[in-house]
XYZ file of C-alpha atoms in Angstrom:
782
model
C 78.811 121.964 64.251
C 80.348 124.946 65.838
C 83.286 122.437 67.706
C 83.138 120.578 64.020
C 84.316 123.932 62.420
C 86.494 125.204 65.218
C 88.347 121.950 65.357
C 88.907 122.154 61.275
C 90.357 126.356 62.076
C 92.194 125.760 65.344
C 93.383 122.300 66.322
C 96.701 122.286 64.666
C 98.740 122.636 67.532
C 99.232 119.046 68.612
C 102.150 117.849 66.430
C 105.061 115.326 65.975
C 107.164 118.126 67.725
C 105.201 117.037 71.111
C 104.812 113.454 70.149
C 107.534 112.848 72.986
C 105.149 114.439 75.161
C 101.924 112.401 74.239
C 103.376 109.380 73.431
C 102.217 107.743 76.742
C 98.724 108.114 75.911
C 95.767 106.927 74.029
C 94.491 109.262 71.231
C 90.781 109.799 71.261
C 89.052 108.568 68.243
C 85.506 109.361 67.552
C 83.780 106.564 65.877
C 81.131 109.108 64.030
C 81.707 110.007 60.538
C 80.246 111.856 57.694
C 79.493 110.732 54.199
C 82.872 112.148 53.063
C 84.638 109.798 55.749
C 85.580 112.811 58.129
C 85.026 112.254 61.761
C 81.779 113.889 62.567
C 82.098 115.726 66.238
C 78.998 117.698 65.605
C 77.217 115.493 68.378
C 79.913 115.654 70.927
C 79.097 117.593 74.143
C 80.835 120.559 75.187
C 81.980 118.936 78.360
C 83.352 115.890 76.708
C 85.376 118.250 74.471
C 86.535 120.230 77.418
C 87.626 117.266 79.622
C 89.902 115.758 76.756
C 91.032 119.100 76.264
C 92.070 119.491 80.091
C 93.552 116.420 80.417
C 96.934 116.677 78.926
C 97.269 120.606 80.070
C 100.158 119.494 82.781
C 102.069 118.052 79.559
C 102.832 121.022 77.423
C 105.633 122.596 77.446
C 104.179 125.538 76.254
C 100.724 126.805 77.938
C 97.776 125.780 76.257
C 97.253 128.396 74.078
C 94.209 130.563 75.282
C 92.523 130.626 71.555
C 91.469 127.148 72.318
C 89.265 127.705 75.157
C 88.047 131.253 74.026
C 86.750 129.398 71.124
C 85.008 126.877 73.420
C 83.834 129.074 75.727
C 85.706 128.007 78.784
C 88.902 127.937 80.419
C 90.817 125.494 82.172
C 90.515 124.433 85.941
C 91.993 121.899 88.223
C 89.358 119.103 87.669
C 89.551 118.993 83.887
C 91.085 116.970 81.897
C 92.465 117.211 78.435
C 92.142 115.098 75.154
C 91.976 116.372 71.637
C 92.084 114.752 68.282
C 94.902 114.312 66.208
C 94.745 117.735 64.984
C 98.082 118.107 63.531
C 97.880 115.245 61.533
C 94.573 116.378 60.312
C 96.160 119.866 59.599
C 98.965 117.776 57.349
C 96.044 116.204 55.592
C 94.514 119.195 54.645
C 97.553 120.520 53.067
C 98.282 117.584 51.374
C 94.622 118.036 49.586
C 95.579 121.736 49.184
C 98.515 120.627 46.828
C 96.447 117.817 45.367
C 93.480 120.230 44.524
C 96.056 122.884 42.664
C 98.387 119.996 40.946
C 95.725 117.881 39.942
C 94.031 121.194 38.260
C 97.294 121.879 36.819
C 97.539 118.271 35.351
C 93.823 118.425 34.241
C 93.590 121.969 32.405
C 97.010 123.212 31.929
C 99.571 120.711 31.682
C 102.222 121.012 29.680
C 101.924 124.806 29.733
C 104.173 126.544 32.390
C 101.545 127.736 35.114
C 98.071 127.402 35.898
C 95.035 129.945 35.374
C 93.114 128.635 38.222
C 89.800 131.094 37.596
C 89.787 130.263 33.745
C 90.758 127.024 34.293
C 93.517 126.925 31.605
C 97.068 127.251 31.065
C 99.387 130.266 30.603
C 101.315 130.066 27.799
C 104.258 132.349 26.716
C 103.571 134.548 23.482
C 99.767 132.871 23.399
C 98.248 134.124 26.906
C 98.503 138.229 27.480
C 101.407 139.297 28.484
C 102.344 140.376 32.340
C 105.495 141.612 31.109
C 108.925 141.051 33.469
C 106.441 138.426 35.370
C 106.658 136.051 32.123
C 110.171 136.227 32.003
C 109.940 132.941 34.472
C 108.080 130.884 32.006
C 110.010 129.448 29.041
C 107.688 126.501 27.586
C 109.717 123.843 30.146
C 106.717 122.513 32.311
C 107.211 124.994 34.950
C 104.672 123.857 37.623
C 105.899 120.044 37.050
C 108.924 120.581 37.336
C 108.710 123.043 40.282
C 106.412 120.133 41.850
C 108.558 117.269 41.700
C 110.362 117.216 45.175
C 107.012 118.414 46.841
C 105.720 114.822 45.625
C 108.408 113.093 47.141
C 108.053 114.892 50.600
C 104.316 114.158 50.847
C 105.228 110.656 50.319
C 103.626 110.197 47.115
C 106.485 107.847 45.486
C 104.635 106.648 42.593
C 103.160 109.890 41.819
C 106.594 111.113 41.900
C 107.900 108.512 39.765
C 105.362 109.170 37.080
C 105.843 112.867 36.956
C 109.612 112.665 36.482
C 108.771 109.869 33.995
C 106.457 113.037 31.796
C 109.142 115.426 32.390
C 111.716 113.232 30.713
C 109.887 112.323 28.227
C 108.508 115.693 27.415
C 110.986 118.392 28.050
C 113.111 120.398 25.968
C 115.155 123.812 26.435
C 115.499 124.286 22.550
C 112.932 127.300 22.522
C 113.489 130.530 20.977
C 112.407 132.319 24.378
C 114.382 134.603 26.418
C 113.963 133.740 30.007
C 115.207 135.209 33.755
C 118.492 133.473 34.794
C 117.884 133.339 38.521
C 114.142 132.140 38.211
C 114.958 129.501 35.828
C 117.802 128.661 37.884
C 115.967 128.209 40.846
C 112.845 126.654 39.611
C 113.770 124.720 36.745
C 117.245 123.665 37.433
C 117.044 123.375 41.249
C 113.500 121.577 40.258
C 115.440 118.826 38.081
C 118.344 118.462 40.559
C 115.987 117.865 43.472
C 114.031 115.152 41.089
C 117.550 113.691 40.512
C 118.584 113.624 44.274
C 114.835 112.087 44.973
C 115.149 109.194 42.429
C 118.470 108.558 43.668
C 117.209 108.130 47.229
C 114.555 105.722 46.009
C 116.976 103.910 44.192
C 119.026 103.440 47.146
C 115.603 102.112 48.683
C 115.066 100.025 45.885
C 112.596 101.755 44.164
C 112.930 103.710 40.379
C 115.402 100.611 39.080
C 114.413 102.255 35.803
C 116.228 105.573 36.272
C 119.587 106.361 34.290
C 120.226 109.997 35.221
C 117.974 111.440 32.901
C 116.801 114.242 34.737
C 120.641 115.183 35.426
C 121.057 115.198 31.595
C 118.453 117.654 31.390
C 120.112 119.643 33.997
C 123.395 119.720 32.091
C 121.547 121.085 28.838
C 119.754 124.054 31.230
C 122.976 124.748 32.900
C 124.574 125.065 29.676
C 122.334 127.285 28.030
C 123.140 129.374 31.023
C 126.624 129.539 31.268
C 127.023 132.366 28.925
C 125.186 134.730 31.034
C 128.211 135.142 33.288
C 130.504 136.115 30.365
C 130.349 139.812 31.470
C 133.445 142.208 32.607
C 132.607 141.833 36.442
C 131.744 137.867 35.961
C 128.000 138.946 37.385
C 125.602 137.282 35.296
C 123.557 139.276 33.097
C 119.376 138.992 34.189
C 117.956 137.109 30.960
C 119.298 134.817 28.381
C 117.784 133.300 25.387
C 117.458 129.439 25.470
C 118.606 128.810 21.811
C 120.545 131.924 21.104
C 122.303 132.901 24.416
C 123.290 136.478 25.171
C 122.764 137.205 21.474
C 121.072 140.710 21.198
C 120.879 141.019 25.207
C 121.458 144.165 26.109
C 121.082 144.123 29.805
C 123.755 146.558 31.679
C 123.056 145.957 35.422
C 121.578 142.879 37.734
C 119.542 142.633 41.204
C 121.861 141.635 44.044
C 119.488 138.590 44.750
C 119.644 137.706 40.890
C 123.367 137.345 40.735
C 123.939 136.091 44.288
C 121.448 133.151 44.372
C 122.874 130.731 41.967
C 125.237 128.863 44.051
C 123.376 126.102 45.389
C 121.962 124.672 42.094
C 125.151 125.178 40.606
C 127.314 123.647 43.008
C 124.861 120.728 43.090
C 125.537 120.029 39.482
C 129.390 120.296 39.680
C 128.943 117.675 42.513
C 126.687 115.586 40.573
C 129.042 115.370 37.632
C 132.646 116.688 38.510
C 132.648 119.432 36.232
C 133.487 122.610 38.636
C 132.852 125.234 36.227
C 129.271 125.733 37.575
C 129.853 125.771 40.822
C 133.155 128.138 40.106
C 130.719 130.709 38.030
C 128.146 131.081 40.594
C 130.826 131.242 43.302
C 132.968 133.898 41.374
C 129.534 135.632 41.551
C 129.078 135.552 45.279
C 132.424 136.717 45.635
C 132.115 139.374 43.328
C 129.209 141.037 45.621
C 130.985 140.598 48.670
C 133.453 142.422 47.722
C 131.650 145.356 46.388
C 129.840 145.605 49.690
C 130.167 149.424 51.113
C 131.966 150.538 54.143
C 129.339 149.499 56.330
C 129.483 145.936 54.949
C 126.066 146.187 53.140
C 125.111 144.959 49.662
C 123.175 147.461 47.418
C 120.213 146.142 45.338
C 121.287 146.867 41.750
C 124.801 146.507 40.544
C 126.309 147.691 36.955
C 127.430 144.622 35.162
C 130.310 146.052 33.428
C 132.040 148.112 36.030
C 130.760 147.051 39.472
C 129.012 150.105 40.300
C 126.089 150.218 42.604
C 123.544 151.618 40.496
C 120.772 151.506 42.979
C 122.189 151.759 46.486
C 119.327 150.833 48.691
C 120.066 148.168 51.112
C 117.494 145.474 52.990
C 116.388 141.974 53.436
C 113.602 142.160 50.893
C 112.926 141.962 47.066
C 116.099 142.371 45.103
C 118.883 141.247 47.674
C 116.830 138.640 50.184
C 117.805 134.986 49.413
C 121.693 136.577 48.409
C 122.055 136.442 52.522
C 120.234 133.167 52.258
C 122.821 131.766 49.920
C 125.734 132.451 51.849
C 124.653 130.551 55.056
C 123.194 127.823 52.963
C 126.298 127.744 50.862
C 128.276 127.167 54.250
C 125.860 124.597 55.498
C 126.209 122.489 52.282
C 129.968 122.979 51.781
C 131.716 123.785 54.451
C 133.418 126.397 53.275
C 134.716 128.635 56.018
C 134.872 132.030 54.075
C 130.988 131.556 53.174
C 130.197 131.685 56.973
C 132.581 134.582 57.392
C 130.902 136.224 54.368
C 127.397 135.623 56.130
C 128.591 136.331 59.360
C 129.955 139.708 58.234
C 127.023 141.027 56.186
C 124.185 139.666 58.867
C 126.275 141.700 61.506
C 125.358 144.939 59.348
C 121.981 143.827 58.848
C 121.518 143.534 62.549
C 123.065 146.763 62.773
C 121.721 148.989 60.020
C 118.714 147.327 59.005
C 117.405 146.153 62.210
C 115.010 148.234 64.561
C 113.538 146.245 67.225
C 110.918 144.187 65.268
C 110.839 146.259 62.280
C 113.180 145.577 58.863
C 114.359 148.562 57.328
C 115.514 150.087 54.055
C 118.347 152.054 54.272
C 120.742 153.591 51.480
C 123.926 150.932 52.115
C 126.416 153.955 51.684
C 124.912 156.062 54.587
C 122.761 153.918 56.443
C 121.111 156.519 58.705
C 119.103 157.553 55.639
C 116.175 155.548 55.442
C 115.041 155.141 51.580
C 111.746 154.033 52.182
C 108.640 153.727 54.816
C 107.395 150.035 54.019
C 108.058 146.557 53.675
C 107.469 143.760 51.160
C 106.165 140.657 51.492
C 109.891 138.461 50.632
C 110.952 140.309 53.661
C 109.026 137.459 55.747
C 111.568 134.956 55.062
C 114.165 136.672 57.451
C 113.081 135.005 60.622
C 113.887 131.816 59.232
C 117.523 132.957 58.213
C 117.749 134.040 61.660
C 116.412 130.754 62.713
C 119.726 129.426 60.896
C 121.625 131.671 62.322
C 120.646 130.731 65.799
C 119.441 134.385 66.360
C 116.156 132.781 67.811
C 115.083 135.718 69.933
C 115.459 138.247 67.313
C 113.719 135.850 65.127
C 110.615 135.383 67.142
C 110.291 139.151 67.741
C 110.588 140.358 64.093
C 108.217 136.928 62.842
C 105.628 138.504 65.284
C 105.471 141.698 63.323
C 105.038 139.823 60.154
C 102.611 137.914 61.533
C 100.327 140.493 63.070
C 100.289 142.286 59.591
C 98.860 139.252 57.903
C 96.694 138.814 60.604
C 95.048 142.313 60.598
C 94.686 141.650 56.553
C 92.611 138.496 57.437
C 95.747 136.131 57.694
C 96.955 137.287 54.239
C 100.002 139.033 53.799
C 99.893 141.520 51.657
C 102.432 142.367 48.561
C 104.050 145.283 50.928
C 102.855 147.053 54.117
C 103.392 150.066 55.885
C 104.890 149.680 59.600
C 101.643 149.812 61.424
C 100.665 147.101 59.584
C 98.368 148.864 56.921
C 98.591 147.665 53.545
C 100.567 149.237 50.829
C 100.251 147.212 48.007
C 97.288 145.041 48.173
C 98.019 141.950 46.293
C 98.422 138.438 47.781
C 100.312 136.036 45.651
C 99.998 133.086 48.210
C 103.828 133.584 48.753
C 105.857 131.150 51.065
C 108.171 133.337 53.029
C 105.621 133.721 56.106
C 104.950 130.256 56.314
C 108.465 129.100 55.594
C 109.777 131.346 58.875
C 106.683 130.071 60.769
C 108.186 126.119 59.977
C 111.537 127.432 61.043
C 110.406 128.877 64.343
C 108.456 125.625 65.145
C 111.247 123.469 64.413
C 113.502 125.624 66.788
C 111.173 126.163 69.841
C 108.520 123.568 69.242
C 105.939 126.376 70.660
C 102.873 125.508 69.709
C 101.827 128.736 68.797
C 103.218 128.614 65.652
C 101.416 125.712 64.595
C 98.145 127.980 65.402
C 99.812 130.612 63.160
C 100.197 127.957 60.433
C 96.838 126.679 60.777
C 95.122 130.511 60.488
C 97.083 131.083 57.439
C 96.325 127.917 55.742
C 92.614 128.588 56.737
C 92.755 131.889 55.091
C 94.145 130.468 51.989
C 91.405 127.956 51.787
C 88.528 130.319 52.417
C 89.711 133.380 50.460
C 91.896 131.754 47.629
C 90.241 128.255 46.878
C 88.339 128.209 43.474
C 87.127 125.352 41.318
C 90.460 124.817 39.324
C 93.045 124.929 42.092
C 94.027 128.585 44.230
C 93.572 132.037 42.906
C 95.865 134.892 44.149
C 94.065 138.104 45.350
C 94.114 141.603 43.727
C 93.246 143.190 46.912
C 93.673 141.545 50.582
C 90.753 144.045 51.431
C 88.162 143.701 48.954
C 89.378 139.488 48.443
C 88.757 139.867 44.607
C 90.745 137.177 42.608
C 93.511 137.188 40.184
C 93.887 134.491 37.662
C 97.406 133.905 38.510
C 98.683 130.702 40.375
C 102.508 130.798 40.394
C 104.457 127.535 40.397
C 106.165 128.480 43.630
C 102.963 128.107 45.544
C 103.040 124.345 44.763
C 107.186 123.929 44.921
C 107.232 125.827 48.700
C 103.958 127.385 50.079
C 102.088 124.044 50.298
C 105.065 122.260 51.409
C 106.167 124.068 54.137
C 102.303 123.998 55.245
C 102.602 120.164 55.141
C 106.171 120.006 57.092
C 104.708 122.327 59.778
C 102.148 119.773 60.949
C 103.628 116.234 59.339
C 104.729 113.791 61.594
C 108.402 112.513 60.489
C 107.388 109.273 59.529
C 104.955 111.211 56.965
C 107.482 112.910 55.087
C 109.115 110.848 52.133
C 112.673 111.653 52.869
C 114.720 112.080 56.256
C 114.982 116.298 56.408
C 118.310 116.355 58.336
C 119.694 114.745 55.329
C 119.209 117.950 53.047
C 119.376 121.460 52.903
C 116.524 123.498 51.255
C 116.898 125.980 48.309
C 115.242 129.300 48.229
C 112.505 127.305 46.249
C 112.255 124.940 49.147
C 113.957 122.068 46.660
C 115.932 119.466 48.178
C 119.721 119.618 48.231
C 121.079 116.195 49.669
C 124.165 117.179 51.956
C 125.738 114.272 51.386
C 126.903 115.731 47.726
C 129.460 117.642 49.813
C 131.302 114.500 49.293
C 131.303 114.699 45.908
C 134.041 116.143 44.211
C 133.332 119.424 42.107
C 136.529 118.776 40.155
C 136.389 115.071 39.860
C 138.874 114.664 42.905
C 137.856 113.064 46.192
C 136.761 115.769 48.609
C 139.435 116.864 51.706
C 137.696 116.034 55.126
C 138.477 118.258 58.168
C 140.542 116.515 60.905
C 138.698 116.308 64.393
C 140.797 118.135 67.434
C 140.066 119.969 70.554
C 141.328 122.826 68.682
C 137.907 122.562 66.546
C 136.198 122.965 69.738
C 138.254 125.922 71.452
C 138.436 128.337 68.226
C 135.807 127.756 65.955
C 132.381 129.936 66.266
C 129.433 128.243 68.181
C 127.797 127.797 64.517
C 130.790 126.089 63.374
C 131.135 123.990 66.448
C 127.330 123.047 66.243
C 127.907 121.547 62.851
C 131.646 119.896 63.818
C 130.251 117.946 67.182
C 127.199 116.653 64.962
C 129.721 114.339 62.846
C 133.001 114.583 64.839
C 134.470 111.500 66.059
C 138.552 110.466 66.416
C 139.073 110.215 62.782
C 137.178 112.331 60.482
C 134.239 114.928 60.431
C 131.515 115.781 58.269
C 132.131 119.456 57.531
C 128.726 120.344 58.654
C 125.418 119.099 59.875
C 122.060 120.023 58.761
C 120.304 122.510 60.810
C 116.777 121.076 60.775
C 117.508 117.390 62.299
C 118.202 119.025 66.156
C 116.243 122.611 66.660
C 118.367 125.179 68.272
C 116.896 125.429 71.709
C 118.490 127.754 73.783
C 119.448 131.026 72.248
C 120.153 132.404 75.449
C 124.077 131.699 75.151
C 124.313 132.457 70.949
C 126.313 134.759 69.240
C 127.391 134.993 65.894
C 131.086 135.286 66.465
C 133.588 134.710 69.157
C 136.026 137.654 67.606
C 137.105 140.025 69.998
C 135.920 143.428 69.343
C 138.103 146.835 69.448
C 135.782 148.687 72.160
C 136.066 145.936 74.505
C 139.672 144.959 73.846
C 141.760 144.739 77.161
C 145.538 144.477 76.564
C 145.760 143.091 80.391
C 143.350 140.005 80.176
C 145.356 137.410 79.156
C 142.220 135.525 77.586
C 141.992 138.480 75.248
C 145.729 138.017 74.398
C 145.117 134.255 74.088
C 142.315 135.195 71.356
C 144.581 137.309 69.409
C 147.375 134.823 69.490
C 144.246 132.135 67.925
C 143.958 134.942 64.909
C 147.711 134.957 64.322
C 148.231 138.707 66.153
C 151.276 139.164 68.347
C 151.077 142.161 70.780
C 154.394 143.781 71.864
C 154.503 146.409 74.386
C 157.302 148.977 73.955
C 159.373 150.242 76.467
C 157.234 153.645 76.372
C 154.353 151.591 76.963
C 153.145 151.712 73.268
C 151.319 148.588 72.181
C 152.360 147.471 68.531
C 150.394 144.355 66.810
C 151.674 142.142 63.908
C 149.519 139.774 62.367
C 150.610 136.588 60.478
C 147.224 134.311 59.243
C 149.549 131.559 58.549
C 149.945 131.544 62.424
C 146.493 131.108 63.409
C 144.871 128.419 64.788
C 142.262 127.975 61.512
C 141.588 129.964 58.477
C 138.835 131.402 59.570
C 140.301 133.132 62.872
C 143.220 133.850 60.610
C 140.394 136.011 58.525
C 138.929 137.087 61.762
C 142.317 138.644 62.561
C 142.070 140.573 59.342
C 138.955 141.875 60.464
C 140.116 143.035 64.087
C 143.262 144.712 62.478
C 141.182 146.422 60.164
C 139.395 148.034 63.026
C 142.338 148.714 64.928
C 143.441 150.822 61.877
C 140.051 152.717 61.665
C 139.794 153.007 65.387
C 142.842 154.409 65.281
C 142.533 156.664 62.239
C 139.586 158.134 63.995
C 140.984 158.734 67.467
C 144.465 160.407 66.820
C 146.037 162.962 64.485
C 148.901 161.810 62.310
C 152.220 162.056 63.653
C 151.896 163.682 67.254
C 149.280 161.162 68.687
C 147.003 163.931 69.775
C 143.195 164.016 70.111
C 140.881 166.567 70.678
C 140.338 166.498 74.167
C 137.039 167.462 76.468
C 136.829 168.129 79.882
C 134.966 166.699 82.591
C 134.673 168.832 85.863
C 133.232 167.199 88.691
C 132.100 168.890 92.186
C 131.184 166.890 95.543
C 128.936 169.092 97.418
C 129.284 166.804 100.501
C 132.956 166.691 100.098
C 133.338 170.053 99.495
C 136.068 168.569 96.619
C 136.372 169.422 92.876
C 138.370 167.856 90.253
C 138.858 168.463 86.307
C 139.435 165.241 84.218
C 140.465 165.597 80.074
C 138.152 163.052 78.354
C 138.016 161.709 75.010
C 135.247 163.018 72.835
C 132.645 160.637 70.580
C 132.439 160.648 67.171
C 128.623 160.511 67.285
C 126.000 162.875 69.074
C 126.505 166.822 69.626
C 130.136 167.617 70.051
C 130.398 169.641 73.487
C 132.161 173.197 73.086
C 133.337 176.289 74.756
C 129.993 177.663 74.216
C 128.005 174.667 74.679
C 128.366 172.748 77.887
C 126.222 170.424 79.690
C 125.295 170.401 83.461
C 123.605 167.944 85.824
C 124.118 165.878 88.399
C 125.998 162.492 88.204
C 124.176 159.004 88.601
C 125.850 155.577 88.210
C 123.758 153.853 85.279
C 121.715 150.786 86.301
C 123.131 148.515 84.632
C 126.810 149.721 84.836
C 127.646 148.710 81.694
C 124.887 150.481 79.880
C 124.250 147.781 77.619
C 120.729 146.850 77.793
C 117.615 148.734 78.432
C 118.492 151.128 81.396
C 116.478 152.080 84.898
C 115.304 155.563 84.724
C 117.551 158.699 84.505
C 115.738 161.790 84.291
C 117.875 164.722 83.309
C 121.006 163.191 84.832
C 124.445 162.690 83.494
C 124.564 159.057 83.657
C 128.291 157.036 84.422
C 128.526 153.937 82.678
C 131.624 151.615 82.527
C 133.544 150.625 79.173
C 133.142 147.095 77.471
C 130.381 144.297 76.711
C 129.158 146.303 73.875
C 129.638 149.443 71.649
C 130.076 153.114 73.140
C 127.000 154.231 70.970
C 124.841 151.360 72.386
C 125.320 152.375 76.097
C 124.778 155.890 74.863
C 121.349 155.147 73.084
C 120.492 153.167 75.895
C 121.411 156.067 78.491
C 119.500 158.447 76.476
C 116.285 156.226 76.542
C 116.322 156.423 79.965
C 116.155 159.905 80.053
C 119.962 161.170 80.620
C 121.079 164.326 79.407
C 124.563 163.406 78.858
C 126.776 160.084 79.584
C 130.487 159.929 81.015
C 132.293 156.528 80.369
C 134.698 155.352 82.483
C 137.339 152.909 81.455
C 137.814 150.419 83.357
C 141.223 148.902 81.729
C 144.454 150.425 82.721
C 145.118 152.859 79.986
C 148.355 153.072 77.925
C 150.588 155.870 78.766
C 149.327 159.463 77.415
C 146.530 157.467 75.544
C 142.948 158.722 75.319
C 140.402 157.057 73.422
C 137.461 158.799 71.023
C 134.607 156.790 70.884
C 133.324 155.653 67.600
C 130.047 155.347 66.291
C 128.593 153.024 63.910
C 127.512 155.001 60.956
C 123.606 155.601 62.375
C 122.732 159.293 63.549
C 120.553 158.975 66.037
C 121.860 160.032 69.285
C 120.747 163.441 70.779
C 123.224 163.929 73.924
C 126.843 164.652 74.488
C 129.205 161.853 75.909
C 132.857 161.435 76.623
C 135.383 158.647 77.495
C 136.858 158.972 80.812
C 140.442 157.430 81.367
């Protein structure tokens, strides 16, 4: 019985991700079954279990997880053999059972109400059940849970149930209600659910099924979207956060909205435009994205709440959690869907800012977007756990794993239930647990990217915690507290739309998934958007396909190249490919951008000059050795490289402004006095100051022995430098990063040596990044 319990809890690491490894072996099957039909392995001996466990150990791409042997009570040996039952399939089946326990309870006790109240076994109906305040703005008497769950049935390969559910929606759904709803929630849950259902039925029709369907879900989608469009009629073009389904914005007095609320509409509205040929939907949602990006602060960070009338940030805090989260997600997924290079550049710019200002090791911070050195709060909300999934899409696998481990460990110390908010030391801050999908979503993405079986273990532990702590007679209930386990009579529709879907996909074999996932991209609600609708024009005109050439291979960023090479042939190329079909495995060579940075630019390096040329930048050297740069985006090798050129020129101008006084080309210099006791020589050099850290003055000097830093670049963690002045070389990373590493190694000061021949008469000052965490002086020596 101990082994039976153990395999139920822990045997989730054998999966379709490892099927290539195991295909040549026969799988062990126990013929003993219980009354419920489940394999009864209680009679198996420990030796049989261990022998079968050892049998396949040498075939793992990763080591056999230690927890496997801890649970059995032994360790692997040379003479051992390994063979484990199809535990991944069993966990996939458990995820399906969990979904249907909730879904069938909703249909039996709550439908057509929006949500199920699982403890009291009844439906939650807006206006009839006690109000919960703004939380109820997601409800609109539109069969929310059923609509939100449609494509989960499709993913589970329950085609008959999917068709039956869509027929019930078509027969009974109406939006002619006098209710004010949240524009963001109704878009991602209801509009997204209807459109993914429409796409799913079209997919079935292409395979000879659902021939009865005549675009009824699409017609409902148009009806809903037309009721939402007046929300965009504001001075800024940003939608009001709430709208009445019958009366529109009449009587709505809203002056501000959150970044995610306005920036997470693009996938659904773009999908609708491409299905209908009416470009208005996509244009309104894209306009909102553009406006938010244009309003980013000088540090390229978004705030969290913005005024709808004047476009001013009313809450300047910036993070990757509640209020902003899915705005980042829709920039990169919008690019994946449409192939719009500008969306990629928008994402890349703000993702880099998030890496610089919001990331500290494994922690994701909340800072003031206008002064990112200032932390705003010292806790993290559970929505931030989605971020590793976005990092996977960006190819930032190592950072994704590091950040993910922190969120998982926070869940682990809270009995594998991630509290609604927690302190950075993993202690609970807000105690609730709403069965949110973000952590399991990131688990799924990281497993797809790495095939590391530990993520199957993590998923199994999270799923077992939900099963043991949240299951009730009529579904799954939220927890008022992860500590006490007290239940809350609440089951949000996203649990069926996202949480159970990602759990199933984590463990399911490819053949057990109802649609080919490589042909879809997920919305923030985990609804399926077919990638082939990018061929559908949002304006009714045929879409333009890019030509494939060697230029694409040599001038595009690695992410663009990934999309190009998947569909590139001698004639035409699909503008992007799904990031799910062939997981990213080797993150060591990945960078977000191939752009040249001012700090590393060497005008004597022909490759740097070539990069400038590809961005449309011409470099001229005058007779007095001054450099002149001219930018013409029209001469860039591609549209996105023209945009890169704009950013590079902006950096040049900002750098020049910081380092030179207008007119006479003079900057505030420092001196470096070096004396060699061995040679008996001494020399004084002029040096540029740092625009960060303490400033050297006549009264404040730093003395010490010199030591060459290891590594000399200073761009990674350095060997200890106890109370000495570190010498580092220029290049490869920002000046301030070098100084931070030297400071961490114990240096009392830093001298950065220029390894680039200087332009006559020029001395650079070293710029920072807006974060004031350096407390040792640094100078730049040419």
